Coordinates of C-alpha atoms in Angstrom, one line a residue:
Chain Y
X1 CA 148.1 196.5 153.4
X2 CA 149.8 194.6 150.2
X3 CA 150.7 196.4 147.6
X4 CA 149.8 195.1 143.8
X5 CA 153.1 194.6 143.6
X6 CA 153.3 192.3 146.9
X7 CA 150.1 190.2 145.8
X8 CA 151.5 189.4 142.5
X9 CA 154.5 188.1 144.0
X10 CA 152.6 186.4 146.6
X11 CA 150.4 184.8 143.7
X12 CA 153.3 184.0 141.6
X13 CA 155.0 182.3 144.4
X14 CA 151.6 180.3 145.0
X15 CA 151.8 179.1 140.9
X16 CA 155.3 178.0 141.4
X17 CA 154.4 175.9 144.5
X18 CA 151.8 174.1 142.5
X19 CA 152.1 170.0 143.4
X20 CA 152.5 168.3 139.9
X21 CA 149.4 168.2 138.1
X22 CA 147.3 170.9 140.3
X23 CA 149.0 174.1 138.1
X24 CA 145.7 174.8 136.9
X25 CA 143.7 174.0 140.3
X26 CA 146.0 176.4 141.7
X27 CA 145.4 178.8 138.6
X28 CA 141.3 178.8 139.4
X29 CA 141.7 179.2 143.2
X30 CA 144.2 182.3 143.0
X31 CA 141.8 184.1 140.0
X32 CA 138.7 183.6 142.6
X33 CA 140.9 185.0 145.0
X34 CA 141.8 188.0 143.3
X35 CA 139.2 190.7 142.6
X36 CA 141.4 192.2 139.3
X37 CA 142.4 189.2 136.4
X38 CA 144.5 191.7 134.9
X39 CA 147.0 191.5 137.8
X40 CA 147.8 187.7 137.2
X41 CA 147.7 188.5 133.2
X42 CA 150.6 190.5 133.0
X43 CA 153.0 187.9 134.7
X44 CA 151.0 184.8 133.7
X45 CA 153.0 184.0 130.8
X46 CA 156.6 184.1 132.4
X47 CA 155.1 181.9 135.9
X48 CA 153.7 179.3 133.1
X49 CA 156.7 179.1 131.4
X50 CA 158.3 179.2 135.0
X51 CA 156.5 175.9 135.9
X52 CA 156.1 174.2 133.4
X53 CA 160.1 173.9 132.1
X54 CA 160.8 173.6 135.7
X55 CA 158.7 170.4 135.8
X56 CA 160.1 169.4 132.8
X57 CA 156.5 168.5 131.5
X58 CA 156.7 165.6 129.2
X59 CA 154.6 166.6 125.4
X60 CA 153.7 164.2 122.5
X61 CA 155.4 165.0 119.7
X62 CA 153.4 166.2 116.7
X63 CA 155.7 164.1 114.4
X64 CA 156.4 161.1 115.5
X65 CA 155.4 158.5 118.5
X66 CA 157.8 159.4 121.1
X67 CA 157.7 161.8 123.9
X68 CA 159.5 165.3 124.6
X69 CA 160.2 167.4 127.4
X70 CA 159.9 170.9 128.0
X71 CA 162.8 172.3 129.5
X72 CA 165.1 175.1 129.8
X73 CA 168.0 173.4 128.7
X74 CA 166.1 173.1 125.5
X75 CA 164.3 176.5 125.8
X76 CA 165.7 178.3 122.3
X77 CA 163.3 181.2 122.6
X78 CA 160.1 182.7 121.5
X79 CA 158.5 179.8 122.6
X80 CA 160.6 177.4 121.0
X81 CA 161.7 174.1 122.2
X82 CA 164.3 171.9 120.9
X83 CA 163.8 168.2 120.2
X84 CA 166.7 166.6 119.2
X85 CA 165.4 163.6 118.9
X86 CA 162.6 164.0 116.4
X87 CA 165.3 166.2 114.8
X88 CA 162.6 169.5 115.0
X89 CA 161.9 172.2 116.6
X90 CA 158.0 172.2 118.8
X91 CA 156.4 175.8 120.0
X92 CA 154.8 175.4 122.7
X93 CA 152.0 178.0 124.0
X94 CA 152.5 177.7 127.8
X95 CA 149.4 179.6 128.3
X96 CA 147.1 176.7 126.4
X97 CA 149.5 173.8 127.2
X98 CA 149.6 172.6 124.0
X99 CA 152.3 172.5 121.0
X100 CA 151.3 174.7 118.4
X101 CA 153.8 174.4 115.5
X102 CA 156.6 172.4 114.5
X103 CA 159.3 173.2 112.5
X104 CA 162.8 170.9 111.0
X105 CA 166.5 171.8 113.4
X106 CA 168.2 175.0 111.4
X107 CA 171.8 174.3 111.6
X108 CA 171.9 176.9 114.2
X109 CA 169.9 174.9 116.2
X110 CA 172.6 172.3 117.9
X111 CA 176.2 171.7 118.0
X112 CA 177.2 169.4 115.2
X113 CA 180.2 168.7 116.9
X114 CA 178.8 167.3 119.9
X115 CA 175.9 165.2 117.9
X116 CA 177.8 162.1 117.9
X117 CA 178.2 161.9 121.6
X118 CA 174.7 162.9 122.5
X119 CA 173.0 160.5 119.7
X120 CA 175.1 158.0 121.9
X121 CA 173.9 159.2 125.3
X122 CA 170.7 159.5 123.4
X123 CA 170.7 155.8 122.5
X124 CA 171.7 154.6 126.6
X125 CA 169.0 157.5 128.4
X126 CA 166.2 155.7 126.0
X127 CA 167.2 152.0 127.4
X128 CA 167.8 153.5 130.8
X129 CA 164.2 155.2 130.6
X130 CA 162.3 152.8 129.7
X131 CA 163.6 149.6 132.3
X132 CA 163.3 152.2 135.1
X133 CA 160.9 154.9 134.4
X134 CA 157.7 153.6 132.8
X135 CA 155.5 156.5 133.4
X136 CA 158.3 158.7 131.9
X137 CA 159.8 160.3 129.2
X138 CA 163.8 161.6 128.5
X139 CA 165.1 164.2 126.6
X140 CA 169.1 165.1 125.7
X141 CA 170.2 167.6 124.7
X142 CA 174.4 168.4 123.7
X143 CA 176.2 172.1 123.5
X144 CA 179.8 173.5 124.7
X145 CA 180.5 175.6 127.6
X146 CA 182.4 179.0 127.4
X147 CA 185.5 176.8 128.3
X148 CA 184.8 174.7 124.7
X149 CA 184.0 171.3 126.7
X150 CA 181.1 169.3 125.5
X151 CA 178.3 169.4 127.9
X152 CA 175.4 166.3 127.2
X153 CA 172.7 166.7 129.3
X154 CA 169.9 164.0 129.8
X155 CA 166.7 165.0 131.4
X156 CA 164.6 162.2 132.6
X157 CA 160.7 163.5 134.0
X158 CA 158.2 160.5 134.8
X159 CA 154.9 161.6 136.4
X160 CA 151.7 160.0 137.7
X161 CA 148.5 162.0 137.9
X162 CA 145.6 160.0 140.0
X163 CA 143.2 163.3 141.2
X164 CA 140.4 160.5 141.4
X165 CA 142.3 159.0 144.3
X166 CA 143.8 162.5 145.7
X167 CA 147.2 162.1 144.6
X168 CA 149.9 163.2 142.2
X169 CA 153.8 162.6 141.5
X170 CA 156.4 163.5 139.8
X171 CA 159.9 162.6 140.0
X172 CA 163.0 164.6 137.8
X173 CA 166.4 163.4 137.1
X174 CA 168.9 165.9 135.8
X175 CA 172.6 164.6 134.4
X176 CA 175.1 166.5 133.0
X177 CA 178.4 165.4 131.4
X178 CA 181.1 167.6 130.9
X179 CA 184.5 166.5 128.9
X180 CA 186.6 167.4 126.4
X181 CA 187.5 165.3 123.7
X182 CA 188.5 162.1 125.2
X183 CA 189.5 163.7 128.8
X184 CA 187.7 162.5 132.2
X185 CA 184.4 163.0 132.3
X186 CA 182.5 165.3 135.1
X187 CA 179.3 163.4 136.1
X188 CA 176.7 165.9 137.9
X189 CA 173.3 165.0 139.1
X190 CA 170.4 166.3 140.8
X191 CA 167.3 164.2 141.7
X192 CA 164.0 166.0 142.9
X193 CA 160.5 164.2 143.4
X194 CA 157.4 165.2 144.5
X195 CA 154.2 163.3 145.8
X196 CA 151.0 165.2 147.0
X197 CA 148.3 162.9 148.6
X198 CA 145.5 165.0 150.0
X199 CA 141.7 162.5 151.0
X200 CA 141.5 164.3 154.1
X201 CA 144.2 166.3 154.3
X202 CA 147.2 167.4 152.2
X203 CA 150.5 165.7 152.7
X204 CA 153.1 166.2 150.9
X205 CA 156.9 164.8 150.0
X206 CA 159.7 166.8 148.7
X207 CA 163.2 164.9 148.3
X208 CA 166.0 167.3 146.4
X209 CA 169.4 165.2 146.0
X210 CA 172.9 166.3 144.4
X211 CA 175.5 164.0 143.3
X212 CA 178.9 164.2 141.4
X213 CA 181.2 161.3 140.1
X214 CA 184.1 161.6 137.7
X215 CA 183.9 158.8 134.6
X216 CA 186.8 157.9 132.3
X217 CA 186.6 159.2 129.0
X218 CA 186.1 157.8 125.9
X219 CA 185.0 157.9 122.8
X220 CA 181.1 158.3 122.5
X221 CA 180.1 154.5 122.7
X222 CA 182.3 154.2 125.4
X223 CA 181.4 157.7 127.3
X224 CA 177.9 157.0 126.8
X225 CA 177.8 153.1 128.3
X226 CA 180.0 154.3 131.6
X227 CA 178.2 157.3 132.2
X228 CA 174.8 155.1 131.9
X229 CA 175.8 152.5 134.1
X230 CA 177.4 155.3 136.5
X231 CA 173.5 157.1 136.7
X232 CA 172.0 153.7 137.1
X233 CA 174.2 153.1 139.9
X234 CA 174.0 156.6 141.7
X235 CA 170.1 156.3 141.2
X236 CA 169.7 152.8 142.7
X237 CA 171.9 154.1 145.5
X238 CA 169.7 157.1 145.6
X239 CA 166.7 154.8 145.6
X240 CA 167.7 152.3 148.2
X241 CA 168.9 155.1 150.6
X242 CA 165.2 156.8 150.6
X243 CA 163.5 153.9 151.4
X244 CA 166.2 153.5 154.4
X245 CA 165.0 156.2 155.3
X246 CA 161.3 155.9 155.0
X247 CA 162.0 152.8 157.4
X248 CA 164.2 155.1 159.7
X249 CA 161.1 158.1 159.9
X250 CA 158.5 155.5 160.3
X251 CA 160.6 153.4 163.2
X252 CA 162.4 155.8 165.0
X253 CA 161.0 159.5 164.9
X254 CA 157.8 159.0 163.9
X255 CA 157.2 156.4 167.5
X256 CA 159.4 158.9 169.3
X257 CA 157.0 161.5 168.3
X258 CA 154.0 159.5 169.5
X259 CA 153.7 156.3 171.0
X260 CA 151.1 153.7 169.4
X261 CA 149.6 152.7 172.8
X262 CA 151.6 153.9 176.7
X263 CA 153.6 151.9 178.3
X264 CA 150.5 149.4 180.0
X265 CA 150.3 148.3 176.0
X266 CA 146.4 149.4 177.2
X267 CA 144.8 152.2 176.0
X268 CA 143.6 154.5 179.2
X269 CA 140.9 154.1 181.7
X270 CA 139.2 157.1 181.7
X271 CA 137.4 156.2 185.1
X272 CA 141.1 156.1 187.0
X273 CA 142.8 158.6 184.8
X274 CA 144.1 160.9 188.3
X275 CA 145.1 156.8 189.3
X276 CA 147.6 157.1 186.8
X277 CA 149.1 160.4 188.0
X278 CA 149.1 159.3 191.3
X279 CA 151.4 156.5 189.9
X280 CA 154.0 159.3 187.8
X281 CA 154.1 161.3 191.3
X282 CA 155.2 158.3 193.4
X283 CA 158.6 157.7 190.9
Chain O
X1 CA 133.3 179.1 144.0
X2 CA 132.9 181.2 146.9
X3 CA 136.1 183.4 148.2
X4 CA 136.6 180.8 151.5
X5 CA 136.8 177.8 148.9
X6 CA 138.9 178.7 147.1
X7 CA 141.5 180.2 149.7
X8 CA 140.7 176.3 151.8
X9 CA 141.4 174.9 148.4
X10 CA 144.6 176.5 148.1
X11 CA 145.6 175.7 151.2
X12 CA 145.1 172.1 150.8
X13 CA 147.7 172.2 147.3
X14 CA 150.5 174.5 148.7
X15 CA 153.5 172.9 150.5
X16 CA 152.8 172.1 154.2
X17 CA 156.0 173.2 154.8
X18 CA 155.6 176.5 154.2
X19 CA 152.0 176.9 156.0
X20 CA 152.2 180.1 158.0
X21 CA 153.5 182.3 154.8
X22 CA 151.2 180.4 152.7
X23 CA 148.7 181.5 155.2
X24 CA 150.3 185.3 155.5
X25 CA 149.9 185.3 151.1
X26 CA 146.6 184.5 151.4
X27 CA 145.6 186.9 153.7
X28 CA 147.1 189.4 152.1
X29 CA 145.3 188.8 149.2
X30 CA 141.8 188.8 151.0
X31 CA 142.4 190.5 154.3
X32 CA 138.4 190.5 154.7
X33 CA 138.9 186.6 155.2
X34 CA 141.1 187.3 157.8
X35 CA 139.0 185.8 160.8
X36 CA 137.4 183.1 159.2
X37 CA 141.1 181.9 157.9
X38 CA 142.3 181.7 161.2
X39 CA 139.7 180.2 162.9
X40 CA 139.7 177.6 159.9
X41 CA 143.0 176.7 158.9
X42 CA 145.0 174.5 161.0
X43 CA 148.6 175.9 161.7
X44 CA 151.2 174.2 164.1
X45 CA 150.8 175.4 167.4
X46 CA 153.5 178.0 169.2
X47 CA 154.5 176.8 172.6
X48 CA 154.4 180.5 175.1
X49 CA 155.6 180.4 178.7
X50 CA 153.5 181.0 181.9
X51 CA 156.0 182.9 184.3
X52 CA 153.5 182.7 186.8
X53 CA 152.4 179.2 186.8
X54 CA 155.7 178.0 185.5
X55 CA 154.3 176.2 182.9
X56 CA 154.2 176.3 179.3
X57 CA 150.9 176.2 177.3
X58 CA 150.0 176.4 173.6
X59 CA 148.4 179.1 171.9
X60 CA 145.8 179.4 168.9
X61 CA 142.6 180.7 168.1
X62 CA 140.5 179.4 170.8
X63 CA 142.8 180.6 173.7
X64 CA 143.1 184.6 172.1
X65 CA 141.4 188.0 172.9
X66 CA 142.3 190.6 170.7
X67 CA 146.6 189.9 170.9
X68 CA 146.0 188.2 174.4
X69 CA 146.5 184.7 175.2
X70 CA 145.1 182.8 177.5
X71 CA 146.5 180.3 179.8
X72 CA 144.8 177.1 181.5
X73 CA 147.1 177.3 184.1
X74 CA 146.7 180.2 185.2
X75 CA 143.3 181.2 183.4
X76 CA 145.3 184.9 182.6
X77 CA 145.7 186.8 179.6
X78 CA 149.6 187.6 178.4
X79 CA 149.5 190.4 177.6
X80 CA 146.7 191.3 180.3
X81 CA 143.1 191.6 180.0
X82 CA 141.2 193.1 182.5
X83 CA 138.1 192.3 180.7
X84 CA 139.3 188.7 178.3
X85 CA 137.0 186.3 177.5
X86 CA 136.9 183.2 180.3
X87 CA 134.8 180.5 180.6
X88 CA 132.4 180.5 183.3
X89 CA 133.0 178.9 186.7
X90 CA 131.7 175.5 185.9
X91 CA 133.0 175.3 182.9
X92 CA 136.2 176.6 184.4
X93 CA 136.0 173.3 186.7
X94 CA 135.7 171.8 184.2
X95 CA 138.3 173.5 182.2
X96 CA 140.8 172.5 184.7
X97 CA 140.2 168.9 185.2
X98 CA 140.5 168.2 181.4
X99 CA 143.7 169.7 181.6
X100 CA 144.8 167.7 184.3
X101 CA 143.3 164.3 182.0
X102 CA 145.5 165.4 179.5
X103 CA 148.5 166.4 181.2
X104 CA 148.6 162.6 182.0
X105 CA 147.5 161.1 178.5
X106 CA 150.0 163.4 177.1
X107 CA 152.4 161.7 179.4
X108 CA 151.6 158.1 178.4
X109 CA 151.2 159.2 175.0
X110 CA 153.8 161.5 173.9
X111 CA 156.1 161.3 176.5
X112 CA 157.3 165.0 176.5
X113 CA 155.3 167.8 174.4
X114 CA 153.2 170.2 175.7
X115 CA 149.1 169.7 176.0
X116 CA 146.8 172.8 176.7
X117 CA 142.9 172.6 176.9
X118 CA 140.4 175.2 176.5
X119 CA 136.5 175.5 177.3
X120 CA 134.2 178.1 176.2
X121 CA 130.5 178.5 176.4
X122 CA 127.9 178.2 173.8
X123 CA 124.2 178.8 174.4
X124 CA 122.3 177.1 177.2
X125 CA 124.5 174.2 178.9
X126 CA 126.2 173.7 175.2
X127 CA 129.7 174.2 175.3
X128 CA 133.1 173.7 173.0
X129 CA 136.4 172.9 173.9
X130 CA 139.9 172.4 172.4
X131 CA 142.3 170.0 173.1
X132 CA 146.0 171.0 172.0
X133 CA 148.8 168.9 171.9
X134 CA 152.8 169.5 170.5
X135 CA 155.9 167.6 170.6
X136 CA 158.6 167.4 168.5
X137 CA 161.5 165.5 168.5
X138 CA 165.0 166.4 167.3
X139 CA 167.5 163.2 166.5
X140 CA 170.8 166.0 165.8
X141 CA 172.2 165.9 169.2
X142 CA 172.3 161.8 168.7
X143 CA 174.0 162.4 165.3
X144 CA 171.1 161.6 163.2
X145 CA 169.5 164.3 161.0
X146 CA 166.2 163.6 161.4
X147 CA 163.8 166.0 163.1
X148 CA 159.9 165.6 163.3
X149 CA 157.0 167.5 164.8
X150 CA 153.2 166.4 165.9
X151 CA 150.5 168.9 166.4
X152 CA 146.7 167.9 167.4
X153 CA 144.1 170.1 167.2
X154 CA 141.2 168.6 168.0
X155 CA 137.6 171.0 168.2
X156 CA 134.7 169.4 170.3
X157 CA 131.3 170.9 170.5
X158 CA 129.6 169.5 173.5
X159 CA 125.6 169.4 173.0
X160 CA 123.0 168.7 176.2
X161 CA 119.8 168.2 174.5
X162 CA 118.3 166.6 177.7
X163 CA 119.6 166.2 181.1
X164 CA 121.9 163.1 181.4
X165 CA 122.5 162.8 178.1
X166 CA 125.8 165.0 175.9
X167 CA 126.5 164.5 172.1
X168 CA 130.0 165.0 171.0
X169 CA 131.7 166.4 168.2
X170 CA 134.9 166.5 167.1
X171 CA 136.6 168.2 164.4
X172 CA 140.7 166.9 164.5
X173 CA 143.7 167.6 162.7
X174 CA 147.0 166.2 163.7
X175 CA 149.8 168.2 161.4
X176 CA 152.9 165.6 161.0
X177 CA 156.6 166.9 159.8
X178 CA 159.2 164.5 159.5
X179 CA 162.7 165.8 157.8
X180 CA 165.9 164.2 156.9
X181 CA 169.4 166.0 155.9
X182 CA 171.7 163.6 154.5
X183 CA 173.8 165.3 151.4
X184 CA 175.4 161.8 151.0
X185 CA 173.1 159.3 150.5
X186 CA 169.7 161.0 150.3
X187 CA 170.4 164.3 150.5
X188 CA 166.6 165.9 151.7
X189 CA 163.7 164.3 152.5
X190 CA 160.8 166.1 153.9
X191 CA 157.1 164.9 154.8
X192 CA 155.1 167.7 156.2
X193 CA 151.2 167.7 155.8
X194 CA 147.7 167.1 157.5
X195 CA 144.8 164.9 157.7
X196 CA 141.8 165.5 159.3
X197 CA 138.9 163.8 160.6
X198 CA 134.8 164.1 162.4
X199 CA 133.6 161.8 164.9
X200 CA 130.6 162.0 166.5
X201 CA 129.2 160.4 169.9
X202 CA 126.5 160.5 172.5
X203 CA 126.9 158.8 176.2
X204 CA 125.2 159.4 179.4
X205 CA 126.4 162.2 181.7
X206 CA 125.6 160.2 185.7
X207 CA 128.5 160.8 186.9
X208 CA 130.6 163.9 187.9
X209 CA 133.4 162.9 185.9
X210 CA 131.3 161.7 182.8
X211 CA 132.7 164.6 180.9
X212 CA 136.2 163.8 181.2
X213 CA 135.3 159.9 180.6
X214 CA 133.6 160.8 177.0
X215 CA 135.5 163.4 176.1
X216 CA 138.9 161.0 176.6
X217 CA 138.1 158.3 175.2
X218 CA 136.7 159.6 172.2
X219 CA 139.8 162.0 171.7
X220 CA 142.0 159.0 172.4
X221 CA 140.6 157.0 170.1
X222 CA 140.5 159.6 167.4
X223 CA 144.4 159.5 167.8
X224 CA 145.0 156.2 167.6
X225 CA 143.1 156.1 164.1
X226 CA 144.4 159.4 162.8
X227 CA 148.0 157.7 163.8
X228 CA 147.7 154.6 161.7
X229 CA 146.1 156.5 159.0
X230 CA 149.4 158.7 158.9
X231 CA 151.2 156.0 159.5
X232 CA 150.0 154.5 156.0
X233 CA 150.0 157.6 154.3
X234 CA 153.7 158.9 155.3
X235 CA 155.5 156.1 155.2
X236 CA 153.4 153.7 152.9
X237 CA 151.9 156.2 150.1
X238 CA 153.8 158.3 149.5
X239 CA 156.6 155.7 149.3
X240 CA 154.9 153.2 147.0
X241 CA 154.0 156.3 145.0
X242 CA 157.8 156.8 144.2
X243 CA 158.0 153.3 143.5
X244 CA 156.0 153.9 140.7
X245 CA 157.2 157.2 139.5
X246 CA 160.8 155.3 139.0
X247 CA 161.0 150.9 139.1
X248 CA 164.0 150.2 141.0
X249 CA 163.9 146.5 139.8
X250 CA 163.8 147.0 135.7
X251 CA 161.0 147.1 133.7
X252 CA 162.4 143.5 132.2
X253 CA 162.6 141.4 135.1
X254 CA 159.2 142.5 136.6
X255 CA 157.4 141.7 133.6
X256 CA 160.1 138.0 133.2
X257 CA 159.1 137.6 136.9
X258 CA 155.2 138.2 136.2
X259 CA 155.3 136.0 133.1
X260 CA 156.9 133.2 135.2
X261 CA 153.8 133.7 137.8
X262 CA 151.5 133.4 135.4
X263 CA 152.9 130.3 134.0
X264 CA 153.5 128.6 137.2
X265 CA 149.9 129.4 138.2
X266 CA 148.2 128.7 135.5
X267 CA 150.1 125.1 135.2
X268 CA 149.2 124.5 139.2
X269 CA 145.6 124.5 137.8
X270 CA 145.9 121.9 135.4

């Protein structure tokens, strides 16, 4: 038999496994499953939080007309969530989904010495976002490592929610610069989307891509416009190589698997089916 | 909602991938659901060796006695039974000679795989069956990374409300995993889900092989339109859907590109 500790785990890991936009389907089904609400309550709040910075879910800003994104790169504590655009600070209660106070950036808040290089990647992520990710929103976000090099990272998160027609999607771009002053610049990436259809059935996609270039340095219009045009090109790359590869499944393993009619190019005649054997025994 | 819909729920949301622990959670969670779970959720079939027919066969609800398995070949139970459930000498017959039917189609189909059937007896002349098919395909050896599997489950009730005449019907599933490894260029790609269908039929039962006729054709039909349906939904959906999540041609030359569509069509009317 489970122990409570086993089924919370086993819950938890459920939460976490949510397709994009099902967290709270998934939520309903597990409290119907489980006899004791108290169980998911305890660990509810760090599995929300969990998910949703994980998903990098995209929030209106109270503020202003632009969109921000939950993540932990932005995470600054007790519910706190940096946006450095809208130059504030959102809470966000992961519990009701919703952001619940705003407040202005303390100085504390971001690296001032960074600011000029992530206003700049700032500037590039928005004109990058919005030719290539229409349903989606960036956020960027600039601090120094423990070796003093400036770190920018730009999170892009662009999802589609269509439950009417059974499916969902979400796909999450990740770069991260790291340079020091005008030094070479170490480009990493990491690309993860996720598509659940599920009219009759429940398929689902899962891609999960790493990448890492080194672009010359610069100063911060400079950086900015190489690293932008170096994540435009990785991502095309990226883009072009998956659907290579849908045409590779769908050509190749997917007939090998199962073949769309036999051999004959006619489907079977029941009435003669031990004909046919009779046929395979003779080769 | 009732316990059973909302563990069938959850089971249509989690990752296909990971469908036997996701399975294991939720039984864990509501270990009185245990039977109903795994005569209702779909898993991918386990292939299990007859050392005395020398054949393999596949193994799942409809084929198990307690821990005991079943084989068509044979018609024993590993580990034995002296006292497993089998169907009853007709149905036996005709046990056998659906297995022999889709030895072949499995054959001409799938090329390779493994195909198992199984018969059991409902009440009067009513019976069910199962027809189980697996193959999977692995592209490493020939240097690609690509690896896939295919499942069928398909669950037939066979009704004789009067003599002469059956009606069919048929429950399927076909489970479909395709996976790519390429750290290069895509790095993963997996595709792993289900769809499932109902069919219904009724046809004359004249002749002695009227069973094996019906019961065919319908599956084979079934699995030529569960194929193209997955075939639309793997590698069509799913695709176009990440076609829309990021636009690999920007946002400013489709809308240039519709603009000029629009003007060119709307000066072909004039």
């Amino acid at each position: 038999m489970a122990s409570e500790d086993d089924i919370v785990q086993i819950v938890n890991g459920f939460l976490l496994n949510a397709p994009p936009g099902e967290f709270m389907e998934v939520v309903t089904d597990v409290r119907g499953l489980l006899k004791n609400d108290a169980l998911l309550n305890e660990t509810a709040p760090a599995t929300f939080r969990e998910y949703n910075t994980e998903q990098m879910i995209k929030v209106a800003s109270p503020t202003g007309k632009h969109q921000v994104l939950i993540t932990k790169y932005g995470e600054l504590g007790n519910g706190e969530y940096l946006d450095p655009y809208g130059k504030q600070v959102l809470t966000f209660d992961h519990i009701k989904g919703e952001v619940t106070n705003h407040r202005a950036l303390g100085s504390g808040d971001i690296t001032q010495e960074v600011e000029p290089y992530r206003k700049a990647f700032e500037a590039e992520a928005f004109k990058y976002q919005n030719e290539h990710y229409e349903n989606g929103a960036t956020t960027v976000y600039g601090s120094k490592n423990s070796d003093g090099a400036f770190v920018v990272t730009t999170c892009i998160s662009s999802s589609i929610f269509n439950p009417q027609n059974y499916w969902n999607g979400r796909w999450r771009s990740v770069w991260t610069a790291t340079f020091s002053g005008s030094g070479e610049c170490e480009l990493t990436g990491n690309i993860r989307i996720n598509v659940h259809y599920y009219e009759d059935g429940n398929v689902q996609l899962n891609t999960n891509f790493n990448k890492a270039k080194k672009v010359p340095g610069g100063d911060p219009a400079k950086l900015s416009a190489a690293v932008f045009k170096t994540i435009l090109t990785l991502e095309s790359e990226f883009h072009t190589s998956l659907e290579k590869s849908y045409r590779k499944m769908g050509d190749t393993t997917f007939k090998a698997l199962r073949r769309a009619l036999p051999v004959t190019r006619a489907k079977i005649d029941w009435n003669k089916i031990s004909s046919y054997k009779l046929a395979a025994d003779m080769k | 909602m009732q316990d059973i819909e909302c563990a069938l729920d959850l089971m249509r949301r989690l990752p296909p991938s990971q469908i036997e622990d996701n399975l294991a959670g939720v039984i864990d969670i509501v270990p009185d659901l245990t039977e109903e779970l795994l005569s209702s959720v779909d898993q991918p079939l386990k292939i299990v060796h007859d050392s005395e027919s020398k054949r393999d066969y596949l193994i799942c609800d409809y084929n198990r006695d307690g821990d005991s398995f079943r084989s068509p070949w044979s018609n024993k139970f590993d580990p034995p039974l002296h006292d497993g459930q089998t169907p009853s000498g007709e149905l036996r017959d005709l046990e056998i000679k659906l297995n022999e039917a889709f030895d072949i189609y499995r054959d001409l189909y799938y090329e390779g795989g493994v195909s198992s059937v199984y018969c059991w007896n409902l009440e009067g002349n009513n019976f069910a069956a199962c027809i189980l098919i697996k193959k999977t395909q692995d592209h490493s050896k020939q240097g690609q990374p690509m690896k896939g599997t295919w499942d069928s489950v398909h669950v037939l009730e066979v009704e004789i409300p009067k003599k002469g005449t059956a009606r069919y019907k048929l429950t399927s599933t076909v489970m479909l995993t395709i996976d790519t490894n390429e750290p290069g260029t895509t790095g993963s790609v997996s595709l792993a889900g289900s769809l499932n269908r109902q069919e219904e039929k009724s046809a004359p039962i004249d002749q002695p092989n009227s069973h094996v006729v019906n019961i065919g054709s319908l599956v084979e039909a079934m699995e030529i339109k569960l194929r193209q349906t997955l075939e639309t939904i793997y590698f069509g959906k799913t695709k176009d859907i990440s076609n829309e999540l990021r636009q690999a041609v920007p946002v400013s030359v489709l809308k240039q590109r519709h603009d000029m569509t629009k003007q060119l069509t709307s000066q072909l009317k004039t």
